[in-house]
Tab-separated table of C-alpha atoms in Angstrom:
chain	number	residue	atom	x	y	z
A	1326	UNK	CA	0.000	0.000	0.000
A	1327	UNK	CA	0.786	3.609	-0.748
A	1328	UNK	CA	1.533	5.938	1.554
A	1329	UNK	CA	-0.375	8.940	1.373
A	1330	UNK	CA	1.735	11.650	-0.188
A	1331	UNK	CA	3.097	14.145	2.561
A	1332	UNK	CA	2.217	17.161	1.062
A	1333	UNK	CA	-1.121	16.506	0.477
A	1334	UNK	CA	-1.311	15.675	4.478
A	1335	UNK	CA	0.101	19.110	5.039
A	1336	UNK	CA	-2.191	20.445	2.885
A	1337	UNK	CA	-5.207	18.791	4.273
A	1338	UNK	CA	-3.861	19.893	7.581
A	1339	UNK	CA	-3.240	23.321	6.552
A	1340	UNK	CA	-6.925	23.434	5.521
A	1341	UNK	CA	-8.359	22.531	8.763
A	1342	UNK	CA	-6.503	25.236	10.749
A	1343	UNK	CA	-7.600	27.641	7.990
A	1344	UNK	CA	-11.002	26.367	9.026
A	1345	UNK	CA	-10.371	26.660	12.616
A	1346	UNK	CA	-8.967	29.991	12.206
A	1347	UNK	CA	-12.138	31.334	10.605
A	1348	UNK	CA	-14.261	29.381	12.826
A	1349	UNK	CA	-12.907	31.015	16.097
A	1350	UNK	CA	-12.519	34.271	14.709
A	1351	UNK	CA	-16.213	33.820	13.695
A	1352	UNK	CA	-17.246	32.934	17.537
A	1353	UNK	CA	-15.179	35.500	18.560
A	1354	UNK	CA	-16.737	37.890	16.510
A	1355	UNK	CA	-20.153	36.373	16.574
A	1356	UNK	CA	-19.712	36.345	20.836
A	1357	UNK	CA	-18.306	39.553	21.290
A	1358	UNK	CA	-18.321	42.114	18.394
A	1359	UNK	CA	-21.336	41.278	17.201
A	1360	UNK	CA	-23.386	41.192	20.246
A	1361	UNK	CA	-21.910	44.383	20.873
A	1362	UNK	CA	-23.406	46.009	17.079
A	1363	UNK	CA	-26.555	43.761	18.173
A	1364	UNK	CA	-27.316	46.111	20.806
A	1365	UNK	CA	-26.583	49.462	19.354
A	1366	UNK	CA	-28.695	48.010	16.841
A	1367	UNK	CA	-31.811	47.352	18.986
A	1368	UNK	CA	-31.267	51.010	20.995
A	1369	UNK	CA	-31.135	52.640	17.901
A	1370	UNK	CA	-34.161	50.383	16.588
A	1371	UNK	CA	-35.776	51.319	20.406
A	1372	UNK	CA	-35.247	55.145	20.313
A	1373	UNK	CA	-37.006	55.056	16.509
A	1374	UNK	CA	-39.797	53.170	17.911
A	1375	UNK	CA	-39.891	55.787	20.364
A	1376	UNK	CA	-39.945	58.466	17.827
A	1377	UNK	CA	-42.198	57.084	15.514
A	1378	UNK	CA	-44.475	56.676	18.277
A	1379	UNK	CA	-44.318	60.627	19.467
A	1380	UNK	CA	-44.368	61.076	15.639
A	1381	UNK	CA	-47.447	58.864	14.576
A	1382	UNK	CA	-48.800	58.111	17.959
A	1383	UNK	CA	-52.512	58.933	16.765
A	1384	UNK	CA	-52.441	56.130	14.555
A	1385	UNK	CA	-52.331	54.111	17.525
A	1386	UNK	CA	-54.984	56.639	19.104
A	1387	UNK	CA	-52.801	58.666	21.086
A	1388	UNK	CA	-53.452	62.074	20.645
A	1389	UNK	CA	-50.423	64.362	19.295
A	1390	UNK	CA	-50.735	67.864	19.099
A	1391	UNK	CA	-48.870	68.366	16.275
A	1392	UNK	CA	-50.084	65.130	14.149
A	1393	UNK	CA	-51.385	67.902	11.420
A	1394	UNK	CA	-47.212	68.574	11.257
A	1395	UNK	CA	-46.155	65.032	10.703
A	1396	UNK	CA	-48.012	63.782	8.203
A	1397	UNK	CA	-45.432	65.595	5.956
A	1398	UNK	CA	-42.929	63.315	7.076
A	1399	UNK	CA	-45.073	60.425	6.091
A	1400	UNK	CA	-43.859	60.014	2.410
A	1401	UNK	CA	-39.877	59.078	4.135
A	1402	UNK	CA	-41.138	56.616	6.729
A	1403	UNK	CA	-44.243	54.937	5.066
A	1404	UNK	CA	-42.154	51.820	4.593
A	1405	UNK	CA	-41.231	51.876	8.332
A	1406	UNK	CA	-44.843	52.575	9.355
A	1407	UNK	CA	-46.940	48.957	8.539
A	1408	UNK	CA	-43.920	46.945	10.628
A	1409	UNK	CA	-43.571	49.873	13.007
A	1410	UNK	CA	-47.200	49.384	13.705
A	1411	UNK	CA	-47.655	46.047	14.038
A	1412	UNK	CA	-44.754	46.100	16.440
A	1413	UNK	CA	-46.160	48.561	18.942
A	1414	UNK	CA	-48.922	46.552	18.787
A	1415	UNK	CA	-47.491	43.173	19.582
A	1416	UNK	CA	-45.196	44.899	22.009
A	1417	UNK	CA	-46.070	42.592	25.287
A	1418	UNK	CA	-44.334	44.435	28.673
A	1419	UNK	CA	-41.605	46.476	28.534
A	1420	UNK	CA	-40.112	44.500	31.463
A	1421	UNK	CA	-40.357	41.187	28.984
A	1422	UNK	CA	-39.182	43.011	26.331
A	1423	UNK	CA	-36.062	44.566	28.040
A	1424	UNK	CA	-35.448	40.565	29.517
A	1425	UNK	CA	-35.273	38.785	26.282
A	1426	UNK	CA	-32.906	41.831	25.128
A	1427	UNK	CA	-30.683	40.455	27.522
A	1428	UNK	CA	-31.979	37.087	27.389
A	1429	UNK	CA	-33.517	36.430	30.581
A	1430	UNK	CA	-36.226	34.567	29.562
B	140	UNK	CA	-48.501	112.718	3.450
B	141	UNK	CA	-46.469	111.604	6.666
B	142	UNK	CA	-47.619	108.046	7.073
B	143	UNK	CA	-48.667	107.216	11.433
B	144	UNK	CA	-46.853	104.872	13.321
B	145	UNK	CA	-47.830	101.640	12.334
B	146	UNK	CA	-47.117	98.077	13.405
B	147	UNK	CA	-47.083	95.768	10.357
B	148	UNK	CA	-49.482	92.904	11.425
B	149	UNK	CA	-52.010	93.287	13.735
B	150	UNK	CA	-54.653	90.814	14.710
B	151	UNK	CA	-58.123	91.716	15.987
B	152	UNK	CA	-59.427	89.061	18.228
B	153	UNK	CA	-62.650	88.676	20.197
B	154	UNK	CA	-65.654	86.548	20.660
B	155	UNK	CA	-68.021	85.766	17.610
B	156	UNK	CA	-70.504	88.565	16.746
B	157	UNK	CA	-68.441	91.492	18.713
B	158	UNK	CA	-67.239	92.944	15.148
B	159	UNK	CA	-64.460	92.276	14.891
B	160	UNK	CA	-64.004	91.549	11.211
B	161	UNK	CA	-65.622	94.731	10.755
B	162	UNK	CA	-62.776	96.656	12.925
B	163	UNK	CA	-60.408	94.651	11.611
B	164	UNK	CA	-61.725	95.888	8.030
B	165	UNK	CA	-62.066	99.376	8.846
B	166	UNK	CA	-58.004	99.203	10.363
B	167	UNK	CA	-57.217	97.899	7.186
B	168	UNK	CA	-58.713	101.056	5.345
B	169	UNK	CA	-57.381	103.281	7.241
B	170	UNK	CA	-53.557	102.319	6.270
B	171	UNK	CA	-54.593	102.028	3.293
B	172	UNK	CA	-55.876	105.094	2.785
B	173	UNK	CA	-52.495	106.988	4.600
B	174	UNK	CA	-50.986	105.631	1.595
B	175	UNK	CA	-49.772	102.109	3.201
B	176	UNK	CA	-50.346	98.978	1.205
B	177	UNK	CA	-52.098	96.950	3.216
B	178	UNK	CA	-53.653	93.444	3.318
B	179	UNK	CA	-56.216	91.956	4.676
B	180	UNK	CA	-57.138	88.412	6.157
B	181	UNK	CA	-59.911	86.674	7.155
B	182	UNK	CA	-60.501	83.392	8.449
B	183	UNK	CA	-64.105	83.532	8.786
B	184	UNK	CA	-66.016	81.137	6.956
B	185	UNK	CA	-68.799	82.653	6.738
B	186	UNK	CA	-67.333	84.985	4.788
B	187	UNK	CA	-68.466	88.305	7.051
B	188	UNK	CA	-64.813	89.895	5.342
B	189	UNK	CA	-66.720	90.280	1.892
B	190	UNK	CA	-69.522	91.523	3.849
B	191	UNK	CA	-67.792	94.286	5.441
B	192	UNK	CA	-66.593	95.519	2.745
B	193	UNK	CA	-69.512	94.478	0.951
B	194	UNK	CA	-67.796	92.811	-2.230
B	195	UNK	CA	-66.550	89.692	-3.151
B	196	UNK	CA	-63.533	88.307	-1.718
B	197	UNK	CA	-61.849	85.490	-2.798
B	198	UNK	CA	-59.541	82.600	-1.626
B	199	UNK	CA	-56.657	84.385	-3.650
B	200	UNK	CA	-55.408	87.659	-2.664
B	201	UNK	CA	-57.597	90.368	-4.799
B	202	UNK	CA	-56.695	94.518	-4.876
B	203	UNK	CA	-60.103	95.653	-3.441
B	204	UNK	CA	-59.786	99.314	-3.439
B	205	UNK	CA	-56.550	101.307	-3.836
B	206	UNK	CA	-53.021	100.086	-1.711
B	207	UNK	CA	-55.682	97.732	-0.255
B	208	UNK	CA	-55.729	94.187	-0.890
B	209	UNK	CA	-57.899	91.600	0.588
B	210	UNK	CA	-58.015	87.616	1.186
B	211	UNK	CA	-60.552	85.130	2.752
B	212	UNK	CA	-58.840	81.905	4.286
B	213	UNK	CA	-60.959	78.585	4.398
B	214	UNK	CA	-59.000	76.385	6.732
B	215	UNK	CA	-60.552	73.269	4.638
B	216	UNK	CA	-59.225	73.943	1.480
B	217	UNK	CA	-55.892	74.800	2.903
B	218	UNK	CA	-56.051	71.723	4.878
B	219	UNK	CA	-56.862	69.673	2.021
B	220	UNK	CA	-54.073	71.438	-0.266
B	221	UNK	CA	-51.761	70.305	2.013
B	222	UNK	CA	-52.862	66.630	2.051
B	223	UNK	CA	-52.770	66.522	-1.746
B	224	UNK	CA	-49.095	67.903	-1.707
B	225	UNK	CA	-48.231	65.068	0.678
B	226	UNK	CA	-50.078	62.307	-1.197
B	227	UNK	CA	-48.209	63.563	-4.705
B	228	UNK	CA	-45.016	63.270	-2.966
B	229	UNK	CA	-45.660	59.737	-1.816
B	230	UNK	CA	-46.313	58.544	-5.284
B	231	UNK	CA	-42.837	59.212	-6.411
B	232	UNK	CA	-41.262	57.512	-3.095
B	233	UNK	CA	-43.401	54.863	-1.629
B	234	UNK	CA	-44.608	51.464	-3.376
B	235	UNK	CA	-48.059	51.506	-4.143
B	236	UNK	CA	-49.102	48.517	-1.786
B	237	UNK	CA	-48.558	51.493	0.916
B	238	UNK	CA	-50.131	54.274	-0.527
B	239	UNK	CA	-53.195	52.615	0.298
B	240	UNK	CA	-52.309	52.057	3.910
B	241	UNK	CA	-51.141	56.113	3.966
B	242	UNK	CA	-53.851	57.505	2.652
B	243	UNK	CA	-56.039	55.952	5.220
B	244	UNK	CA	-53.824	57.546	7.755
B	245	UNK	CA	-53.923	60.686	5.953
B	246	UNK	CA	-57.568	60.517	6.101
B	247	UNK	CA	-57.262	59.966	9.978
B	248	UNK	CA	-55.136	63.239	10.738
B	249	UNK	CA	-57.511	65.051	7.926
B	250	UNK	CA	-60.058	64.750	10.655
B	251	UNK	CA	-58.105	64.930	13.789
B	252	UNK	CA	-58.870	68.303	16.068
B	253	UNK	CA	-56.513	70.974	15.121
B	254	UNK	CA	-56.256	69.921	11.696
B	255	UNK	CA	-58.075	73.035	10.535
B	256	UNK	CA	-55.889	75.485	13.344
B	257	UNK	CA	-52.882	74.435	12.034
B	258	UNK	CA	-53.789	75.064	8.489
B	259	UNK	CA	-54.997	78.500	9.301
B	260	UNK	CA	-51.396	78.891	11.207
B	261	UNK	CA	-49.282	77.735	8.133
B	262	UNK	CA	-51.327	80.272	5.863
B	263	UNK	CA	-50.706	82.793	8.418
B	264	UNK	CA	-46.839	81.837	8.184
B	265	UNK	CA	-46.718	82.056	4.864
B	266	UNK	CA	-48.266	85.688	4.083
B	267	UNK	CA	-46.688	87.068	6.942
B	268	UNK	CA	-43.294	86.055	4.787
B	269	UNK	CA	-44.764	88.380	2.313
B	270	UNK	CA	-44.416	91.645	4.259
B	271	UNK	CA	-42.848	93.956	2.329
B	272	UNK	CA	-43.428	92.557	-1.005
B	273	UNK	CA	-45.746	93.979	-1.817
B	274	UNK	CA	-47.947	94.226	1.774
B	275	UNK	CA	-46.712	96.786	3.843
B	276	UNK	CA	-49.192	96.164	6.894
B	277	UNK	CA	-51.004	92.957	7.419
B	278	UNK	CA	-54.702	92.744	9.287
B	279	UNK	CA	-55.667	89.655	10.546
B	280	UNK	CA	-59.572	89.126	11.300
B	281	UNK	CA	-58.691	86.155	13.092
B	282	UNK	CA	-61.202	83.718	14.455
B	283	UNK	CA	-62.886	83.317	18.079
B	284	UNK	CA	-61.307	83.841	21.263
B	285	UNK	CA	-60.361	80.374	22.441
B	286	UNK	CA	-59.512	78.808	19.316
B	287	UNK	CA	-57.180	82.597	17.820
B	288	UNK	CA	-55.174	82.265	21.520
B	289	UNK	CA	-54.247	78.592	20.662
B	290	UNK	CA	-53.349	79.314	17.361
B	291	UNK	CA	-50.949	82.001	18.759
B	292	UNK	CA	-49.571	79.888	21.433
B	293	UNK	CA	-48.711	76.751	19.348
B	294	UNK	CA	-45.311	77.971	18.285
B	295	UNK	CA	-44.251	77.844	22.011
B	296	UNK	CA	-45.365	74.464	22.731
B	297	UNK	CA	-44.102	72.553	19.435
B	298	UNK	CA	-41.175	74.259	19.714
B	299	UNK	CA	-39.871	72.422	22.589
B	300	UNK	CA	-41.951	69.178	20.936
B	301	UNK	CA	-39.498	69.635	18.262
B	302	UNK	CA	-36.645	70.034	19.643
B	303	UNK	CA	-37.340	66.479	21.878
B	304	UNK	CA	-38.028	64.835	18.012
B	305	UNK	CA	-34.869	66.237	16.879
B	306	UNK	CA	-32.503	64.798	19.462
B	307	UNK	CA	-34.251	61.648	19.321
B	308	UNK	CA	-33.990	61.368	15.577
B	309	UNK	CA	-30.473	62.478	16.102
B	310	UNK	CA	-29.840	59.726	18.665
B	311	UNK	CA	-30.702	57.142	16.496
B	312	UNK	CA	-29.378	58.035	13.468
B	313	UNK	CA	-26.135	58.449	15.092
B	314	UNK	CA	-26.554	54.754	16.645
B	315	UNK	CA	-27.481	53.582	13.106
B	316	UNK	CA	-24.494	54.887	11.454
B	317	UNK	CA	-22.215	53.108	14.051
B	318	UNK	CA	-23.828	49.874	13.349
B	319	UNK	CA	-23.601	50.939	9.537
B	320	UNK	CA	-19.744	51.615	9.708
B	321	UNK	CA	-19.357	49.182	7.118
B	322	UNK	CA	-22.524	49.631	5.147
B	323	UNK	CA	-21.861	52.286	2.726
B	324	UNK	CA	-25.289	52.302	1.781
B	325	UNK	CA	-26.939	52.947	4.588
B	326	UNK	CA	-24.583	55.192	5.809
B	327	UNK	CA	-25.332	57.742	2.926
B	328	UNK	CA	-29.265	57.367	3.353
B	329	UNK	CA	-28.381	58.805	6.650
B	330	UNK	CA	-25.793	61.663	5.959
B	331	UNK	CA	-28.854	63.414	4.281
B	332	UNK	CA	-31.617	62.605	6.707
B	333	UNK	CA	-34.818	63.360	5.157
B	334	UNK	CA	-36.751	63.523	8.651
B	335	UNK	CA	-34.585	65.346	10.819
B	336	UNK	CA	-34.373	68.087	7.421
B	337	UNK	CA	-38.228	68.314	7.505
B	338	UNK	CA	-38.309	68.603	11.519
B	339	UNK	CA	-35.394	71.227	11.461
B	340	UNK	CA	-37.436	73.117	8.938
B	341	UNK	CA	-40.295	72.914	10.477
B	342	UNK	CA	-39.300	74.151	13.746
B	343	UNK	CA	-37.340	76.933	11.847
B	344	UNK	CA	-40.526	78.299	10.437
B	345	UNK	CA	-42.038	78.173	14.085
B	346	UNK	CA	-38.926	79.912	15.326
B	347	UNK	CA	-39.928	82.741	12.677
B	348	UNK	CA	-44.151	82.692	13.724
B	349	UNK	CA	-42.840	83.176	17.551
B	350	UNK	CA	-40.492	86.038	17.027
B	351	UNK	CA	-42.593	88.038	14.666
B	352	UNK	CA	-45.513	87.419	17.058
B	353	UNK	CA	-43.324	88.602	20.167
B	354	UNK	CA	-42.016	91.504	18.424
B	355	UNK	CA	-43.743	94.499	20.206
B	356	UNK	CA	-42.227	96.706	16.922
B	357	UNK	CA	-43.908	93.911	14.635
B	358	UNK	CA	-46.651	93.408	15.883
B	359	UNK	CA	-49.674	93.453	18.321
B	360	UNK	CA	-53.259	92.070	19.100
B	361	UNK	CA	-55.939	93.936	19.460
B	362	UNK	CA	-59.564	92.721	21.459
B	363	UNK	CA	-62.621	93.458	20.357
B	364	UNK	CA	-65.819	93.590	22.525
B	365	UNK	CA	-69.105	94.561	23.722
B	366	UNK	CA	-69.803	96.750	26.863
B	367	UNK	CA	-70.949	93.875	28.873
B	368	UNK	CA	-70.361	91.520	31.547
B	369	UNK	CA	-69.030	88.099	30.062
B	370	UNK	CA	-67.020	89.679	27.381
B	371	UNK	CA	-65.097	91.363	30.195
B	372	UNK	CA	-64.040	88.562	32.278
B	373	UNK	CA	-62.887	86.572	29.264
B	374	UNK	CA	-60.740	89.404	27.680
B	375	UNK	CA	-58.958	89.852	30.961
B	376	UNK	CA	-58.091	86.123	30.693
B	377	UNK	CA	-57.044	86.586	27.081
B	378	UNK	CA	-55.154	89.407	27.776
B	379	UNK	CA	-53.148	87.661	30.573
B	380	UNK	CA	-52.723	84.443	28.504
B	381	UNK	CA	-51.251	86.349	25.550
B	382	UNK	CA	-48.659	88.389	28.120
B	383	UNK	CA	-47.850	85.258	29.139
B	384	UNK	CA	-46.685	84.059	26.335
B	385	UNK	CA	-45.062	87.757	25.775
B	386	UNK	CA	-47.854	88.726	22.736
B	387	UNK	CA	-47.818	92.433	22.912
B	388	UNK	CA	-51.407	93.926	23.112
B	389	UNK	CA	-52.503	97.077	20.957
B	390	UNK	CA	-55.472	97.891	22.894
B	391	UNK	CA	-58.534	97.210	23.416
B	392	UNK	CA	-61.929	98.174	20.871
B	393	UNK	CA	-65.331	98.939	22.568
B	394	UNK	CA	-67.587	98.165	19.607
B	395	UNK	CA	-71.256	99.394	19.229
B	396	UNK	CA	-71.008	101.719	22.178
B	397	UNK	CA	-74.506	103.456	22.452
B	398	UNK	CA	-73.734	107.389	22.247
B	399	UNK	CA	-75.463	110.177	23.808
B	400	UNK	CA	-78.836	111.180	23.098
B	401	UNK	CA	-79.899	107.972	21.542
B	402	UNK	CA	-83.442	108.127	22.799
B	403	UNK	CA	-85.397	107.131	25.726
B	404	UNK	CA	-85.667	103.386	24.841
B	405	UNK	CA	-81.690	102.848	24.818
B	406	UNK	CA	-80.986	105.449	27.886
B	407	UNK	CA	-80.676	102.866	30.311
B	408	UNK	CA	-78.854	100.422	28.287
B	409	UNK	CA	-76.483	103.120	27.682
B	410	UNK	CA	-76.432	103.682	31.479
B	411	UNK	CA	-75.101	99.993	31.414
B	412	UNK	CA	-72.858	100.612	29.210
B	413	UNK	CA	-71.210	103.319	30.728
B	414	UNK	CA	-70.708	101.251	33.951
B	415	UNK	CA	-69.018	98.721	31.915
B	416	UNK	CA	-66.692	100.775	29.778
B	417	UNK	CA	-65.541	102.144	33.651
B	418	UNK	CA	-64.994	98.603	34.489
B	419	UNK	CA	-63.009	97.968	30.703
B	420	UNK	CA	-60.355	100.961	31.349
B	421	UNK	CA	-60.216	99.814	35.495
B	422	UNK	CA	-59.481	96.299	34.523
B	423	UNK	CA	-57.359	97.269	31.051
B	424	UNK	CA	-55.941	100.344	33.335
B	425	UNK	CA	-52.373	99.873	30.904
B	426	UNK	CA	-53.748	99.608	27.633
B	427	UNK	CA	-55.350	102.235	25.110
B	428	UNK	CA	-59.007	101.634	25.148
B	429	UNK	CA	-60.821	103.389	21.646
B	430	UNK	CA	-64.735	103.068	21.750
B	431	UNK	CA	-66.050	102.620	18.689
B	432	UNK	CA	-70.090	104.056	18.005
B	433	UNK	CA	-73.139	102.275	17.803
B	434	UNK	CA	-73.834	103.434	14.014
B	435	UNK	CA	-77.597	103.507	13.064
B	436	UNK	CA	-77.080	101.149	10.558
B	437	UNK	CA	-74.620	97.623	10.215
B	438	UNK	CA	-71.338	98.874	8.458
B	439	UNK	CA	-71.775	97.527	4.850
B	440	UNK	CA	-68.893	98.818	2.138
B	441	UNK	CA	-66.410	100.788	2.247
B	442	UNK	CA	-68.537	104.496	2.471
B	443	UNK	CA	-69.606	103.042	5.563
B	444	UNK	CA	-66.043	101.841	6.743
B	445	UNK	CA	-65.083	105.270	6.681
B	446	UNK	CA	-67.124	106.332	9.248
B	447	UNK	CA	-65.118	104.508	11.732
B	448	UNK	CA	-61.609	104.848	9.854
B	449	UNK	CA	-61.248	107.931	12.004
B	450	UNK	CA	-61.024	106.003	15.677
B	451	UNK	CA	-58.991	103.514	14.215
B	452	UNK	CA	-56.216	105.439	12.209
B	453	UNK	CA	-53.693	105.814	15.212
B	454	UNK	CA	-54.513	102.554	17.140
């Protein structure tokens, strides 16, 4: 029988690490660096919530005093609006929502 | 001819029925007739502007008589001008399965209280942008009591409204462009931020309404009323709510004051009257206070304006 040849072993080896190298780097990022942009991502996706809601509140039949003011800003966040809704109206507790943020629960 | 004193806009408030279009229209006549080009506003839908003068006015600004122009305001179309301009704008940005949803929304606010107000208030903006070309002095007729004092106070309130939306806008926008660091996309939809442009304008134009409207040199309001009870209590309140908000007060118009020798039958409402207009310049002690004759017949055109022009020349 043959031996295998040596380089190709090296190679093969050489692919693995390459493999392992991306694979850590990938937890790494995926535990640590992303996580991080996770949750800038969901404050900034919080505070526009927030906004929308001072913003478009009446749609949800909270009065604004100014609602006459913001429909001009309608024709830049229409396509935020339908999800935006729906959200706000799904939205549970804020003390649930806050604890799967930081998965408690 | 030396031209008087005059502040550019002037408003002439009061409850419904006091006359106050008719002052208002007899104010504007006057300038006019020193040689000052004036316009003049109503809000009235019922159209008492056209009356006064006794012509037709319409919803564009129309020369009525020389220097002096006039316009008529209905809050619905202006309301309704403004919703079209929003729908058009939508077409060009928004796919159409959304339109739908938006113009049910738009329909929503269309009907919301205030709707109207604010309408009035951006028209009111926008001509008072105007002064100087060609409108040297701008009378408002402006509408009811209640309804004129929260028009007038609404650039005080939204502005600090606005300036909440504008750091949360800018908040999140910031956070979204740190997520985006790699996203070049994104990152350039935010640079030029379409909302926090349209807020910033917004409150710019607000900034404007409030300074003009504080501006003793600019501006003042003026009250029109009866000599009678009700009216009295409910100007003082005015009166204190616009200082409040630092609205500088012209004065205060006595309308249809019952003069001397009107007959036996009026004598001792005229009595009244005179009790009352003791009570107007004890409670008004710092303001001018012009009384303004009961005329034997309503003031109907401009002949009949003049008869009042007089009292209201120097206000």
């Amino acid at each position: 029988m043959e031996l295998p040849e040596k380089g190709n072993e090296a190679e093969k080896e050489q692919s693995v690490l390459e493999s392992l190298k991306e694979w850590v780097s990938g937890m790494l990022f995926g535990s640590f660096v992303e996580i991080g942009t996770q949750a800038i991502r969901k404050e900034a996706f919080d505070i526009n919530d927030n906004l929308m809601l001072l913003l478009f509140g009446d749609f949800l039949g909270i009065p604004n005093p100014i609602s006459y003011y913001t429909l001009e800003l309608l024709p830049y966040v229409a396509e935020e609006l339908v999800p935006w809704e729906r959200r706000m109206q799904n939205r549970k507790t804020i003390v649930a929502e806050k604890a799967g943020q930081y998965d408690f629960g | 001819m030396t031209r008087p004193a005059y502040r550019p806009f002037s408003f002439f408030g009061g409850k419904g029925g006091t006359g106050k279009t008719t002052c208002a229209a007899a104010r504007a006549l006057a300038l006019s007739e020193e040689g000052i080009k004036t316009l003049v506003v109503s809000t009235d839908p019922a159209h008492s502007l056209a009356d006064a003068f006794d012509l037709s006015i319409g919803e564009e600004i129309g020369q009525i008589a020389p220097n002096l122009w006039a316009i008529e305001i209905d809050a619905e179309t202006e309301a309704q001008k403004y919703m079209k301009g929003i729908q058009e704008k939508m077409l060009h940005i928004v796919s159409p399965v959304i339109v739908d949803e938006i113009k049910r929304q738009i329909e929503i606010a269309y009907s919301s209280p205030g709707a109207e107000e604010a309408a009035i208030f951006d028209k009111f903006i926008e001509l008072m942008e105007q002064l100087n070309s060609p409108y040297e002095a701008i009378v408002f007729d402006t509408a009811p009591t209640g309804h004129t004092l929260r028009l007038l106070t609404l650039p005080e309130i939204l502005g600090a409204w606005l300036d909440h939306l504008l750091e949360k806008r800018a908040r999140a926008v910031e956070l979204m462009s740190m997520v985006a660091k790699y996203d070049r996309e994104v990152r350039q939809k935010l640079e030029s931020d379409p909302i926090t442009d349209i807020l910033g304008k917004r409150k710019a134009k607000f900034e404007t309404a409030r300074r003009i409207l504080t501006d003793p040199a600019l501006c003042a309001f003026y009250f029109v009323l009866n000599a009678e009870k009700l009216p009295i209590l409910e100007t003082e309140r005015a009166v204190r709510l616009l200082t409040k908000y630092g609205i500088p007060i012209g004065g205060i118009l006595v309308n249809r004051v019952i003069p001397e020798g009107a007959g036996d039958f009026l004598e001792k409402h005229r009595l009244a009257q005179q009790g009352y207009l003791r009570q107007i310049r004890e409670t008004f002690a710092g303001l001018p206070v012009t009384e303004i004759p009961f005329l034997e017949t309503d003031i109907r055109g401009i002949n009949e304006l003049d008869k009042i022009t007089g009292l209201l020349k120097n206000l």
